[in-house]
Tab-separated table of C-alpha atoms in Angstrom:
chain	number	residue	atom	x	y	z
C	1	MET	CA	11.314	49.626	16.064
C	2	LYS	CA	11.253	48.602	12.414
C	3	THR	CA	14.511	46.658	12.871
C	4	THR	CA	13.092	44.847	15.915
C	5	PHE	CA	9.939	43.864	14.033
C	6	THR	CA	11.965	42.648	11.037
C	7	SER	CA	14.225	40.569	13.277
C	8	ALA	CA	11.272	39.043	15.067
C	9	LEU	CA	9.626	38.192	11.760
C	10	ALA	CA	12.814	36.537	10.542
C	11	LEU	CA	13.015	34.457	13.692
C	12	LEU	CA	9.382	33.421	13.310
C	13	VAL	CA	9.930	32.325	9.709
C	14	ALA	CA	13.071	30.408	10.687
C	15	GLY	CA	11.172	28.720	13.514
C	16	LEU	CA	8.398	27.679	11.188
C	17	ALA	CA	10.886	26.250	8.719
C	18	ALA	CA	12.508	24.185	11.458
C	19	ALA	CA	9.251	23.013	13.008
C	20	PRO	CA	8.684	19.243	13.097
C	21	VAL	CA	6.253	17.661	10.704
C	22	ALA	CA	2.757	17.562	12.152
C	23	ALA	CA	-0.165	15.333	11.277
C	24	GLN	CA	-1.733	18.066	9.162
C	25	ASP	CA	1.353	18.099	6.919
C	26	LEU	CA	0.767	14.471	5.918
C	27	PRO	CA	-2.291	12.757	4.417
C	28	PRO	CA	-5.088	12.434	6.975
C	29	LEU	CA	-5.330	9.412	9.231
C	30	PRO	CA	-8.412	7.190	9.001
C	31	ALA	CA	-11.198	8.341	11.304
C	32	SER	CA	-10.965	5.100	13.299
C	33	ILE	CA	-7.282	5.759	14.080
C	34	GLU	CA	-7.984	9.389	14.994
C	35	GLU	CA	-10.703	8.230	17.385
C	36	GLN	CA	-8.407	5.557	18.820
C	37	GLY	CA	-5.797	8.226	19.619
C	38	VAL	CA	-2.751	6.024	18.958
C	39	LEU	CA	-1.227	3.927	16.222
C	40	ARG	CA	-0.727	0.401	17.541
C	41	ILE	CA	2.512	-0.804	15.993
C	42	GLY	CA	4.076	-4.260	16.253
C	43	VAL	CA	7.872	-4.227	16.554
C	44	LYS	CA	10.531	-6.897	17.031
C	45	CYS	CA	12.081	-7.309	20.479
C	46	ASP	CA	14.512	-10.089	19.561
C	47	SER	CA	16.219	-8.760	16.422
C	48	PRO	CA	18.844	-6.114	17.183
C	49	PRO	CA	19.594	-3.553	15.829
C	50	PHE	CA	16.094	-3.377	14.295
C	51	GLY	CA	14.277	-4.095	17.538
C	52	ALA	CA	15.296	-5.506	20.911
C	53	SER	CA	14.375	-5.323	24.586
C	54	GLY	CA	16.179	-2.641	26.542
C	55	ILE	CA	17.515	-3.030	30.068
C	56	ASP	CA	14.152	-1.945	31.457
C	57	GLY	CA	12.266	-4.243	29.096
C	58	THR	CA	11.006	-1.536	26.751
C	59	PRO	CA	11.606	-1.950	23.007
C	60	ILE	CA	14.683	-0.262	21.499
C	61	GLY	CA	16.179	-0.266	18.006
C	62	ILE	CA	16.096	1.341	14.582
C	63	GLU	CA	12.583	0.216	13.659
C	64	VAL	CA	11.375	1.080	17.166
C	65	GLU	CA	12.612	4.646	16.650
C	66	MET	CA	10.896	4.675	13.252
C	67	ALA	CA	7.649	3.627	14.922
C	68	LYS	CA	7.964	6.361	17.532
C	69	LYS	CA	8.590	8.957	14.848
C	70	ILE	CA	5.546	7.808	12.878
C	71	GLY	CA	3.536	8.114	16.091
C	72	GLU	CA	4.854	11.653	16.450
C	73	TYR	CA	3.848	12.487	12.877
C	74	ALA	CA	0.382	11.129	13.619
C	75	PHE	CA	-0.363	12.618	17.028
C	76	GLY	CA	2.354	15.149	17.845
C	77	SER	CA	4.487	13.050	20.183
C	78	GLU	CA	6.088	9.614	20.240
C	79	GLU	CA	3.380	8.488	22.673
C	80	GLY	CA	1.209	8.419	19.558
C	81	ALA	CA	2.805	5.047	18.856
C	82	GLU	CA	1.626	2.218	21.092
C	83	LEU	CA	4.323	-0.458	20.697
C	84	SER	CA	3.872	-4.209	21.065
C	85	CYS	CA	6.527	-6.892	20.730
C	86	VAL	CA	5.739	-9.434	17.998
C	87	THR	CA	7.576	-12.533	16.832
C	88	SER	CA	8.118	-13.436	13.192
C	89	GLU	CA	5.355	-16.018	13.509
C	90	SER	CA	2.826	-13.768	15.283
C	91	ARG	CA	3.222	-10.588	13.219
C	92	ILE	CA	0.614	-11.155	10.527
C	93	PRO	CA	-1.975	-12.890	12.764
C	94	SER	CA	-1.703	-9.978	15.225
C	95	LEU	CA	-2.336	-7.519	12.402
C	96	ASN	CA	-5.242	-9.330	10.775
C	97	SER	CA	-6.930	-10.051	14.113
C	98	GLY	CA	-6.951	-6.314	14.896
C	99	LYS	CA	-4.497	-6.398	17.823
C	100	ILE	CA	-2.168	-3.979	16.012
C	101	ASP	CA	-2.576	-1.502	13.158
C	102	LEU	CA	0.877	-1.740	11.562
C	103	ILE	CA	3.742	-4.222	11.410
C	104	LEU	CA	7.141	-2.511	11.584
C	105	ALA	CA	9.136	-5.615	12.419
C	106	THR	CA	11.708	-6.761	9.824
C	107	LEU	CA	8.811	-7.810	7.597
C	108	GLY	CA	10.034	-9.044	4.212
C	109	ARG	CA	7.826	-8.184	1.268
C	110	PHE	CA	7.171	-11.027	-1.156
C	111	PRO	CA	4.212	-12.428	-3.134
C	112	ALA	CA	2.918	-14.984	-0.631
C	113	ARG	CA	2.562	-12.328	2.052
C	114	GLU	CA	1.072	-9.821	-0.377
C	115	GLU	CA	-1.855	-12.205	-0.778
C	116	VAL	CA	-2.883	-11.761	2.861
C	117	ILE	CA	-1.744	-8.222	3.790
C	118	ASP	CA	-0.781	-4.970	2.072
C	119	PHE	CA	2.682	-3.418	2.232
C	120	SER	CA	3.914	0.140	2.347
C	121	ASN	CA	6.648	1.319	0.029
C	122	ILE	CA	10.019	-0.326	0.623
C	123	TYR	CA	11.940	1.279	3.486
C	124	PHE	CA	14.893	-1.146	3.710
C	125	TRP	CA	16.649	-3.689	1.522
C	126	GLY	CA	19.498	-6.071	2.114
C	127	THR	CA	20.758	-9.577	1.736
C	128	SER	CA	20.583	-12.320	4.322
C	129	ASN	CA	23.645	-14.094	5.679
C	130	VAL	CA	24.559	-17.223	7.581
C	131	LEU	CA	26.221	-17.304	10.990
C	132	VAL	CA	28.456	-20.292	11.756
C	133	PRO	CA	30.923	-21.300	14.511
C	134	VAL	CA	34.386	-19.804	14.011
C	135	ASP	CA	35.912	-23.251	13.432
C	136	SER	CA	33.216	-24.341	10.955
C	137	PRO	CA	34.434	-25.742	7.600
C	138	VAL	CA	31.651	-23.754	5.870
C	139	GLN	CA	33.195	-21.015	3.698
C	140	GLU	CA	30.559	-20.667	0.958
C	141	LEU	CA	26.814	-21.247	0.829
C	142	SER	CA	27.334	-24.358	-1.291
C	143	ASP	CA	29.138	-25.933	1.686
C	144	LEU	CA	25.762	-26.073	3.462
C	145	ALA	CA	24.420	-28.769	1.089
C	146	GLY	CA	22.959	-31.586	3.155
C	147	GLU	CA	23.361	-29.624	6.412
C	148	THR	CA	20.783	-28.326	8.906
C	149	LEU	CA	20.285	-24.577	9.185
C	150	LEU	CA	18.511	-22.718	11.995
C	151	ILE	CA	15.921	-20.038	11.182
C	152	VAL	CA	13.060	-18.270	12.958
C	153	LYS	CA	9.622	-19.604	12.137
C	154	GLY	CA	8.229	-18.006	9.023
C	155	GLY	CA	11.604	-16.608	7.967
C	156	SER	CA	11.607	-15.281	4.419
C	157	GLN	CA	14.844	-17.100	3.493
C	158	ILE	CA	13.354	-20.595	3.635
C	159	ARG	CA	12.207	-20.764	0.018
C	160	TRP	CA	15.489	-19.407	-1.379
C	161	LEU	CA	17.539	-21.882	0.616
C	162	GLU	CA	15.406	-24.871	-0.351
C	163	GLU	CA	15.531	-23.869	-4.029
C	164	ASN	CA	19.259	-23.108	-4.163
C	165	ILE	CA	21.050	-25.445	-1.746
C	166	PRO	CA	20.602	-29.192	-2.327
C	167	ASP	CA	19.244	-31.325	0.526
C	168	ILE	CA	19.379	-28.555	3.105
C	169	GLU	CA	17.255	-29.058	6.220
C	170	MET	CA	15.622	-26.186	8.097
C	171	MET	CA	15.138	-26.176	11.881
C	172	GLN	CA	12.568	-23.476	12.661
C	173	LEU	CA	12.618	-21.921	16.140
C	174	ASN	CA	10.561	-19.173	17.764
C	175	THR	CA	13.129	-16.430	18.304
C	176	THR	CA	16.612	-15.288	17.368
C	177	ALA	CA	17.743	-16.035	20.928
C	178	ASP	CA	16.562	-19.636	20.554
C	179	GLY	CA	18.478	-19.917	17.287
C	180	ILE	CA	21.746	-18.594	18.703
C	181	GLN	CA	21.511	-20.878	21.719
C	182	ALA	CA	20.923	-23.883	19.456
C	183	LEU	CA	23.878	-22.900	17.252
C	184	LEU	CA	26.189	-22.545	20.248
C	185	GLN	CA	25.011	-25.982	21.396
C	186	GLY	CA	26.047	-27.470	18.054
C	187	ARG	CA	22.531	-28.482	17.012
C	188	ALA	CA	22.952	-27.185	13.438
C	189	ALA	CA	25.591	-25.993	10.976
C	190	GLY	CA	24.491	-22.349	11.020
C	191	TYR	CA	21.838	-19.733	11.666
C	192	VAL	CA	20.381	-17.605	8.864
C	193	GLY	CA	18.866	-14.148	9.183
C	194	ASP	CA	18.861	-10.620	7.797
C	195	GLY	CA	22.379	-9.403	7.085
C	196	GLY	CA	22.342	-6.508	9.537
C	197	LEU	CA	21.173	-8.799	12.331
C	198	ILE	CA	23.729	-11.483	11.473
C	199	TYR	CA	26.677	-9.052	11.410
C	200	THR	CA	25.527	-7.555	14.704
C	201	LEU	CA	25.296	-10.989	16.323
C	202	ALA	CA	28.759	-11.895	15.029
C	203	GLY	CA	30.127	-8.785	16.718
C	204	ASN	CA	28.552	-9.902	20.001
C	205	TYR	CA	29.718	-13.537	19.965
C	206	ASP	CA	33.423	-14.303	19.585
C	207	GLN	CA	32.534	-17.970	18.977
C	208	LEU	CA	30.674	-17.148	15.747
C	209	ARG	CA	31.525	-15.680	12.322
C	210	VAL	CA	29.645	-14.661	9.170
C	211	VAL	CA	29.718	-16.505	5.846
C	212	GLU	CA	30.419	-13.489	3.631
C	213	GLU	CA	28.442	-14.718	0.612
C	214	GLY	CA	24.978	-13.160	0.804
C	215	LEU	CA	21.695	-14.770	-0.167
C	216	ASP	CA	18.098	-13.887	-0.931
C	217	LEU	CA	17.991	-10.154	-1.637
C	218	GLY	CA	15.044	-8.983	0.387
C	219	VAL	CA	13.041	-5.801	0.846
C	220	ASN	CA	11.127	-4.723	3.930
C	221	GLY	CA	7.903	-2.781	4.113
C	222	ILE	CA	5.404	-1.862	6.796
C	223	GLY	CA	2.530	-4.317	6.921
C	224	LEU	CA	-1.090	-3.125	6.836
C	225	ARG	CA	-4.403	-4.919	6.652
C	226	LYS	CA	-5.892	-5.235	3.183
C	227	ASP	CA	-7.729	-2.265	1.685
C	228	GLU	CA	-6.810	0.561	4.061
C	229	PRO	CA	-5.894	3.271	1.497
C	230	GLU	CA	-6.020	6.232	3.905
C	231	LEU	CA	-3.625	4.610	6.344
C	232	MET	CA	-1.417	3.475	3.458
C	233	ALA	CA	-1.140	7.042	2.140
C	234	PHE	CA	-0.199	8.311	5.585
C	235	VAL	CA	2.423	5.615	6.155
C	236	ASN	CA	4.074	6.100	2.763
C	237	ALA	CA	4.233	9.859	3.305
C	238	ALA	CA	5.743	9.276	6.759
C	239	LEU	CA	8.437	7.041	5.246
C	240	ASP	CA	9.245	9.733	2.687
C	241	GLN	CA	9.537	12.257	5.494
C	242	LEU	CA	11.934	10.058	7.473
C	243	ARG	CA	14.327	10.004	4.520
C	244	ALA	CA	13.886	13.719	3.873
C	245	GLU	CA	14.878	14.472	7.480
C	246	ASN	CA	18.015	12.266	7.242
C	247	PHE	CA	16.547	10.277	10.106
C	248	TYR	CA	18.432	7.060	9.367
C	249	GLU	CA	21.900	8.589	9.167
C	250	THR	CA	21.492	9.634	12.811
C	251	VAL	CA	19.562	6.768	14.332
C	252	ILE	CA	21.543	3.852	12.858
C	253	THR	CA	24.742	4.858	14.656
C	254	GLU	CA	22.845	4.819	17.965
C	255	PHE	CA	22.346	1.074	17.642
C	256	VAL	CA	25.183	-0.110	15.392
C	257	GLU	CA	28.736	0.280	16.674
C	258	GLU	CA	30.597	-1.474	13.857
C	259	PRO	CA	31.268	1.092	11.092
C	260	ALA	CA	31.117	-1.506	8.304
C	261	VAL	CA	27.706	-2.717	9.461
C	262	ALA	CA	26.462	0.861	9.867
C	263	ASP	CA	27.527	1.690	6.308
C	264	VAL	CA	25.750	-1.358	4.871
C	265	MET	CA	22.593	-0.622	6.814
C	266	THR	CA	22.602	3.072	5.925
C	267	ARG	CA	22.669	2.166	2.235
C	268	GLY	CA	19.814	-0.239	2.795
C	269	PHE	CA	17.671	2.438	4.435
C	270	THR	CA	18.561	5.411	2.238
C	271	GLU	CA	19.233	4.058	-1.272
C	272	GLU	CA	16.906	2.397	-3.713
C	273	PRO	CA	17.256	-1.402	-3.912
C	274	PRO	CA	19.162	-2.886	-6.834
C	275	GLN	CA	17.247	-4.361	-9.769
C	276	MET	CA	15.649	-7.640	-8.736
């Protein structure tokens, strides 16, 4: 009988150790979020592998899985995250108008944005890259001087490009899909975006290739409205927990087939960014 009790106790302890993180293990949510019953999170639906639309139209991707996990930390299941697709242009207005509570949508953190919203701790860093036709003469970024480059509206790379490449012109479009279509139609010399996205797109389009030289080291954070310290504490603790659980090492390979891209992205999610 003693052996049975001891074995049962050991199993109980092991089960507790393996139990998923619950809301009570993290800083408390704001009362308004608790009352609401969900965290409304804006995600990208046009930027694979971070966020895209699945076959059935529901969001899928690395950041989408992050959002679901944060919803689980908050309310015990992934249904605790109410997901909405946002574009680069609509992200911040949707947050500040109260339509969503968090932006988890490839949101670059830099001073101009920090004036209007708050950011969580950095959860991803990487460079941006340029996608060009396979027969393009562009081999280095300097070859883009005087050319037109496609970018989504509000893209964080605009300032860097204008400051570092002489006479470059920017054609701003609404979505990544619009940009790729315009590039394939020959309306510009290239398309610029986050490195992980660009390498993924290159793997999907035989007509396109990546300019290897990176630009504009960027860092991503989750966007919050100004002065929400309780929600900020919860979000930062949730990001710490994702790393502690080795979440990224598993989820990245679900959405990134190319090993080289997966390695680059895993470093971006799990290692500290280089000195800026």
